[in-house]
Coordinates of C-alpha atoms and ligand atoms in Angstrom, one line a residue:
M1 CA -69.2 1.3 44.2
I2 CA -66.8 -0.8 47.0
D3 CA -68.4 -4.0 47.2
K4 CA -68.4 -3.9 43.4
L5 CA -65.1 -3.4 43.0
Q6 CA -64.1 -5.5 46.0
N7 CA -65.8 -8.2 43.7
Y8 CA -63.8 -7.1 40.5
I9 CA -60.1 -7.4 43.1
K10 CA -61.5 -11.1 43.7
E11 CA -62.7 -12.1 40.1
T12 CA -59.5 -10.4 39.1
E13 CA -56.9 -12.5 41.4
A14 CA -58.3 -15.6 40.4
F15 CA -58.4 -15.6 37.2
I16 CA -56.2 -18.5 35.5
A17 CA -55.5 -18.5 31.3
S18 CA -55.6 -21.2 29.3
T19 CA -54.2 -19.7 26.2
A20 CA -53.0 -16.5 24.8
E21 CA -56.8 -16.3 22.9
E22 CA -58.5 -16.1 26.7
L23 CA -55.9 -13.7 29.0
E24 CA -57.1 -11.4 25.3
N25 CA -60.1 -11.2 26.4
F26 CA -59.9 -10.6 29.2
R27 CA -57.7 -7.7 28.3
I28 CA -61.1 -6.1 26.5
K29 CA -62.7 -7.0 29.0
Y30 CA -60.7 -4.6 31.5
L31 CA -58.3 -2.6 29.7
G32 CA -60.8 -2.0 26.2
K33 CA -62.6 0.8 25.6
K34 CA -65.9 -0.3 26.4
G35 CA -63.8 -2.3 29.6
I36 CA -64.8 -2.3 33.2
L37 CA -62.4 0.3 34.1
N38 CA -63.5 3.3 32.3
D39 CA -67.1 2.6 32.8
L40 CA -65.1 2.8 36.4
F41 CA -63.2 5.5 36.3
E42 CA -67.0 6.9 34.0
D43 CA -69.0 6.3 37.3
F44 CA -66.2 7.9 39.8
K45 CA -67.3 10.9 38.7
N46 CA -70.3 10.5 40.6
V47 CA -68.6 9.4 43.9
P48 CA -70.1 11.6 46.7
R49 CA -66.6 13.9 47.5
E50 CA -66.2 12.0 51.4
N51 CA -66.1 8.8 49.5
K52 CA -63.5 10.1 46.6
K53 CA -60.0 8.9 48.7
D54 CA -61.3 5.2 48.9
V55 CA -63.1 4.8 45.2
G56 CA -60.6 6.2 43.7
Q57 CA -57.8 3.9 45.9
K58 CA -59.8 0.8 45.1
I59 CA -60.2 1.7 41.4
N60 CA -55.7 2.0 40.7
E61 CA -55.5 -0.8 42.7
L62 CA -57.1 -2.6 40.6
K63 CA -55.7 -1.3 37.3
N64 CA -51.9 -2.6 39.3
L65 CA -53.7 -6.1 39.2
V66 CA -55.2 -6.4 35.8
Q67 CA -52.1 -5.0 34.0
E68 CA -49.8 -7.2 36.6
K69 CA -51.9 -9.9 36.0
I70 CA -52.2 -9.6 32.0
N71 CA -47.6 -8.9 32.2
S72 CA -47.4 -11.9 34.0
F73 CA -49.9 -14.6 31.4
K74 CA -47.7 -12.9 28.2
S75 CA -44.3 -14.1 29.7
S76 CA -45.0 -16.9 29.7
F77 CA -47.3 -18.0 26.9
E78 CA -43.9 -16.3 25.9
E79 CA -42.0 -18.3 27.6
S80 CA -44.1 -21.8 27.0
T81 CA -43.5 -20.5 22.9
T82 CA -39.5 -21.1 22.9
S83 CA -39.8 -24.5 25.4
K84 CA -42.8 -26.2 22.8
S85 CA -39.9 -25.6 20.0
G86 CA -37.1 -25.7 21.6
I87 CA -36.2 -22.1 19.4
D88 CA -36.2 -18.3 20.3
L89 CA -38.8 -17.7 17.5
T90 CA -38.5 -14.3 19.5
A91 CA -34.9 -13.4 19.2
P92 CA -33.2 -11.4 17.2
A93 CA -32.1 -13.1 13.8
D94 CA -28.1 -13.8 13.1
P95 CA -26.7 -11.1 10.2
N96 CA -26.1 -12.5 7.9
K97 CA -22.3 -12.6 7.1
M98 CA -21.7 -11.3 3.6
G99 CA -18.6 -12.6 1.2
T100 CA -16.7 -9.7 -0.3
R101 CA -15.2 -10.0 -3.8
H102 CA -11.4 -10.8 -4.3
P103 CA -9.6 -7.7 -4.9
I104 CA -7.7 -9.2 -8.4
S105 CA -12.0 -10.1 -8.9
L106 CA -12.9 -5.8 -8.2
V107 CA -10.5 -4.4 -10.2
R108 CA -10.9 -7.5 -13.3
N109 CA -14.6 -7.0 -13.6
E110 CA -13.7 -2.6 -13.0
I111 CA -11.4 -3.4 -16.4
I112 CA -14.3 -5.1 -17.7
D113 CA -16.8 -2.4 -17.6
I114 CA -14.4 0.4 -18.2
F115 CA -13.5 -1.2 -21.4
N116 CA -17.4 -1.9 -22.0
R117 CA -18.7 1.5 -22.0
I118 CA -16.3 2.9 -24.8
G119 CA -17.7 -0.5 -26.8
F120 CA -14.5 -3.2 -26.1
T121 CA -16.2 -6.5 -26.2
I122 CA -14.8 -9.9 -24.2
S123 CA -13.1 -12.4 -25.3
E124 CA -11.4 -15.6 -23.5
G125 CA -8.4 -18.1 -24.3
P126 CA -7.5 -21.7 -22.7
E127 CA -4.1 -21.2 -20.2
I128 CA -2.7 -24.9 -22.2
E129 CA -2.3 -23.2 -25.7
D130 CA 0.1 -24.7 -28.0
D131 CA 3.7 -22.4 -29.1
W132 CA 2.0 -20.7 -31.9
H133 CA -0.7 -18.4 -30.1
V134 CA 2.3 -17.9 -27.7
F135 CA 5.2 -17.6 -29.4
S136 CA 4.9 -17.8 -33.4
A137 CA 2.5 -16.4 -34.1
L138 CA 2.7 -13.2 -31.8
N139 CA 6.3 -12.9 -33.6
F140 CA 8.9 -14.0 -31.0
P141 CA 12.0 -14.9 -33.0
E142 CA 13.0 -19.2 -32.7
E143 CA 15.4 -17.9 -30.1
H144 CA 13.5 -15.3 -27.6
P145 CA 14.2 -15.6 -24.3
A146 CA 10.8 -15.8 -23.1
R147 CA 10.3 -19.1 -24.5
D148 CA 13.0 -20.5 -22.4
M149 CA 12.5 -23.3 -19.9
Q150 CA 13.2 -20.9 -16.8
D151 CA 9.8 -18.3 -18.1
T152 CA 8.0 -20.9 -19.6
F153 CA 6.3 -23.8 -18.7
F154 CA 6.1 -26.7 -20.4
I155 CA 3.6 -29.2 -19.8
D156 CA 5.1 -32.0 -23.8
D157 CA 8.1 -30.7 -24.9
A158 CA 8.2 -32.3 -28.0
S159 CA 4.1 -30.5 -28.9
K160 CA 5.5 -27.6 -27.1
I161 CA 2.1 -27.0 -25.7
L162 CA 2.3 -25.2 -22.9
L163 CA 0.7 -22.8 -20.0
R164 CA 0.6 -19.7 -21.5
T165 CA 2.9 -16.5 -20.0
H166 CA 0.9 -14.1 -21.6
T167 CA -3.1 -13.3 -22.6
S168 CA -1.9 -12.1 -25.8
S169 CA -2.9 -15.3 -27.1
V170 CA -6.2 -14.7 -26.9
Q171 CA -5.7 -12.2 -29.9
V172 CA -4.1 -14.0 -31.9
R173 CA -7.3 -16.5 -31.2
V174 CA -9.4 -13.4 -32.1
M175 CA -7.6 -12.6 -35.3
E176 CA -7.6 -15.8 -36.3
N177 CA -11.8 -16.9 -36.2
S178 CA -13.3 -13.5 -36.1
K179 CA -13.1 -10.7 -39.4
P180 CA -12.3 -6.7 -38.8
P181 CA -13.2 -4.5 -36.9
I182 CA -12.2 -6.6 -34.3
R183 CA -12.3 -4.5 -30.4
T184 CA -12.5 -7.0 -27.4
I185 CA -10.2 -7.2 -24.2
S186 CA -9.3 -11.2 -22.8
P187 CA -8.6 -11.2 -18.7
G188 CA -7.4 -13.8 -17.6
R189 CA -4.7 -16.2 -15.3
V190 CA -1.4 -16.6 -16.8
F191 CA 2.0 -18.3 -15.6
R192 CA 5.6 -18.1 -15.9
N193 CA 8.5 -20.1 -14.5
E194 CA 9.6 -17.4 -11.5
A195 CA 10.3 -18.1 -7.5
I196 CA 8.0 -16.9 -5.6
S197 CA 8.6 -13.2 -4.0
A198 CA 6.6 -9.9 -3.2
R199 CA 6.9 -8.4 -6.5
A200 CA 6.4 -11.5 -8.8
H201 CA 4.7 -14.7 -8.9
C202 CA 4.1 -18.1 -11.0
I203 CA 0.7 -17.3 -11.8
F204 CA -0.8 -13.6 -11.8
H205 CA -3.6 -12.1 -14.7
Q206 CA -3.6 -10.3 -16.7
V207 CA -6.3 -7.8 -18.7
E208 CA -5.3 -7.8 -23.4
G209 CA -7.2 -5.5 -25.0
L210 CA -6.7 -5.5 -29.7
Y211 CA -8.1 -2.9 -31.5
I212 CA -8.4 -3.9 -35.8
D213 CA -9.7 -1.4 -38.1
E214 CA -9.2 0.3 -40.9
N215 CA -7.3 3.6 -40.7
V216 CA -6.8 3.2 -36.2
S217 CA -3.8 4.8 -35.7
F218 CA -1.5 5.2 -31.9
A219 CA -3.4 8.2 -31.9
D220 CA -6.3 6.7 -31.1
L221 CA -4.2 4.4 -28.5
K222 CA -2.9 6.2 -26.5
Q223 CA -6.4 7.9 -26.5
T224 CA -8.0 5.0 -25.5
L225 CA -5.1 4.4 -22.9
M226 CA -5.6 7.9 -20.9
F227 CA -9.6 7.2 -20.8
F228 CA -8.7 4.2 -19.0
A229 CA -6.4 5.3 -16.9
K230 CA -8.3 8.6 -15.9
E231 CA -11.5 6.3 -15.0
M232 CA -9.2 3.9 -13.4
F233 CA -7.9 5.8 -11.1
G234 CA -8.6 9.5 -11.0
E235 CA -9.9 12.4 -14.0
K236 CA -6.4 13.9 -12.7
T237 CA -4.1 10.9 -13.7
Q238 CA -1.9 11.4 -16.0
I239 CA -0.4 9.1 -18.3
R240 CA 2.5 9.1 -19.9
L241 CA 4.4 6.7 -23.1
R242 CA 7.7 5.5 -23.3
P243 CA 9.4 3.6 -26.3
S244 CA 9.5 -0.2 -25.1
Y245 CA 10.0 -3.0 -27.7
F246 CA 7.8 -5.7 -28.1
P247 CA 7.9 -9.3 -30.6
F248 CA 4.2 -8.4 -31.4
T249 CA 3.3 -4.5 -31.9
E250 CA 6.0 -1.6 -33.6
P251 CA 6.2 1.1 -32.8
S252 CA 6.0 -0.3 -29.2
A253 CA 5.2 1.5 -25.5
E254 CA 4.9 1.2 -21.6
M255 CA 2.5 2.9 -20.2
D256 CA 2.8 4.7 -17.1
V257 CA 1.1 6.8 -14.5
A258 CA 1.9 9.1 -12.2
C259 CA 1.9 8.0 -8.7
N260 CA -0.9 7.6 -6.9
I261 CA 0.1 7.7 -3.8
C262 CA 2.8 10.8 -4.1
G263 CA 1.2 12.4 -6.7
G264 CA 4.0 12.4 -8.5
K265 CA 6.8 13.9 -5.9
G266 CA 8.2 10.8 -5.1
C267 CA 8.5 7.7 -2.3
N268 CA 9.2 4.4 -2.0
V269 CA 6.2 2.7 -4.3
C270 CA 7.1 4.8 -7.6
K271 CA 11.2 4.2 -7.3
Y272 CA 11.4 8.4 -6.1
T273 CA 10.3 8.8 -9.7
G274 CA 7.5 9.9 -9.9
W275 CA 6.0 7.4 -11.9
L276 CA 4.4 3.8 -12.0
E277 CA 4.7 1.5 -15.2
I278 CA 1.4 -0.3 -15.7
L279 CA 1.2 -1.9 -19.4
G280 CA 2.7 -2.3 -22.3
C281 CA 0.9 -2.0 -25.4
G282 CA 2.2 -1.1 -29.8
M283 CA 0.1 -1.1 -32.9
V284 CA -0.1 -4.4 -33.7
D285 CA 3.2 -5.4 -36.4
P286 CA 2.0 -6.7 -39.8
N287 CA 3.8 -9.8 -39.5
V288 CA 1.0 -10.9 -36.5
L289 CA -1.7 -9.6 -38.9
K290 CA -0.4 -12.0 -41.7
N291 CA 0.5 -14.7 -39.2
C292 CA -3.7 -14.8 -38.9
K293 CA -4.8 -14.0 -42.0
I294 CA -6.0 -10.3 -41.5
D295 CA -5.1 -7.4 -44.9
S296 CA -2.1 -5.6 -43.1
E297 CA -2.2 -3.2 -46.4
K298 CA -6.0 -2.3 -45.6
Y299 CA -5.7 -2.5 -41.4
T300 CA -4.0 -1.9 -38.6
G301 CA -4.4 -2.1 -35.1
F302 CA -3.8 -1.7 -31.4
A303 CA -2.7 -3.9 -28.7
F304 CA -2.2 -3.4 -25.0
G305 CA -1.5 -5.9 -21.7
M306 CA -1.6 -4.6 -18.5
G307 CA -0.6 -7.1 -15.3
I308 CA -4.3 -7.2 -13.2
E309 CA -2.1 -7.5 -9.9
R310 CA -0.7 -4.4 -10.0
I311 CA -3.5 -2.2 -10.9
A312 CA -4.6 -3.3 -7.5
M313 CA -1.4 -2.8 -5.6
L314 CA -1.7 0.7 -6.7
K315 CA -5.8 1.3 -6.0
Y316 CA -5.7 -0.4 -2.7
G317 CA -1.4 -0.2 -1.5
I318 CA -1.2 -3.3 -1.5
N319 CA 2.5 -4.5 -1.0
D320 CA 3.5 -7.4 -1.1
L321 CA 2.2 -9.8 -4.3
R322 CA 1.9 -12.8 -1.8
L323 CA -1.5 -11.6 -0.5
Y324 CA -3.6 -12.1 -3.2
F325 CA -3.0 -16.0 -3.1
E326 CA -3.0 -16.9 0.7
N327 CA -6.4 -16.4 0.9
D328 CA -5.9 -15.0 4.2
V329 CA -9.7 -13.8 5.8
R330 CA -8.1 -10.7 7.6
F331 CA -7.0 -9.1 4.3
L332 CA -9.6 -10.6 2.0
N333 CA -12.8 -9.0 4.1
Q334 CA -11.2 -5.4 3.4
F335 CA -12.7 -5.3 0.0
K336 CA -16.2 -4.1 -0.1
S337 CA -17.4 -3.0 -3.8
S338 CA -20.6 -3.2 -5.4
L339 CA -18.7 -4.6 -8.5
Ligands
DAH1 N1 1.9 -9.9 -23.5 C1 2.8 -8.6 -22.8 C2 3.9 -9.4 -21.2 O1 2.9 -10.0 -21.2 C3 2.1 -6.9 -22.8 C4 1.6 -6.6 -23.8 C5 2.8 -5.2 -24.2 C6 1.0 -7.0 -24.4 C7 2.7 -4.7 -25.7 C8 0.4 -6.0 -25.3 C9 1.3 -5.2 -26.0 O2 -0.6 -6.4 -26.5 O3 1.0 -4.8 -27.5 O4 4.4 -8.2 -20.3

């Protein structure tokens, strides 16, 4: 038996594998279930006691040798795979860096999602507008300060072509082009000639809402906005409506939500009032309906307009509007969402 073992050891020492297949055959020959080593261990049972020690040592020697051979060829095959193609096929893949959505997009998508659930469609209008859609149809008096050069970017002074200062212009377009019932929201970019600071920017985003039908009341407006606030800021969110003025709504109001940073106790974000203003709203002025050829005797409606930047500020605790437009990845990478 010792001689037999000695031969196997010699054979193993001399073995050279030139392909992975040869190596695998060698492995099966020695280490396979019906392989040489298993046979040897089987025969070992019948070895006389006095020889057991020597034979045992030889079998172990052979087993280790076989294993070493396999390991050394195996790694040399792997290395040569790498060096041939120049690519290490066994290396773990680089993780794909996922981009993140901009917080303005996240909040816009969330607003759209909330109003979709209660039957609002989405409508869009042009950023370059005329005086009629931005001001006149919305009942702005001829001398209204919002028409002033200081607020509005005019593209063509004579023909009064301008960059829209609010998305309320889209409600005019929707009313001109469709018949009630109308239930729509209009997200979009707006432009105002303002000095850039932490609290003001010349470009920002709004979502306009419009609901026109028979018998639409202020109670409908209030319930719709309450639903929105709770969906956006949480079930416990409280709202309040303060009387206000807009040329295109009568009565008009501004809506506050209880400050979600201090929980209404008062902090520097809510200027120690416990409330934060998030939107303007009201019942669509009959003059606006008439301007858009909608029967103001038959139909009533409500409208609202909110700033996306402001809502994102409250939601994420952002304290400077300029961060939205600087595209600093350290800022942008913090926003993760599926929406
Ligand atoms: N357009 C107004 C603004 O930019 C916001 C607004 C207020 C829109 C009241 C409305 C509304 O539809 O009813 O400040």
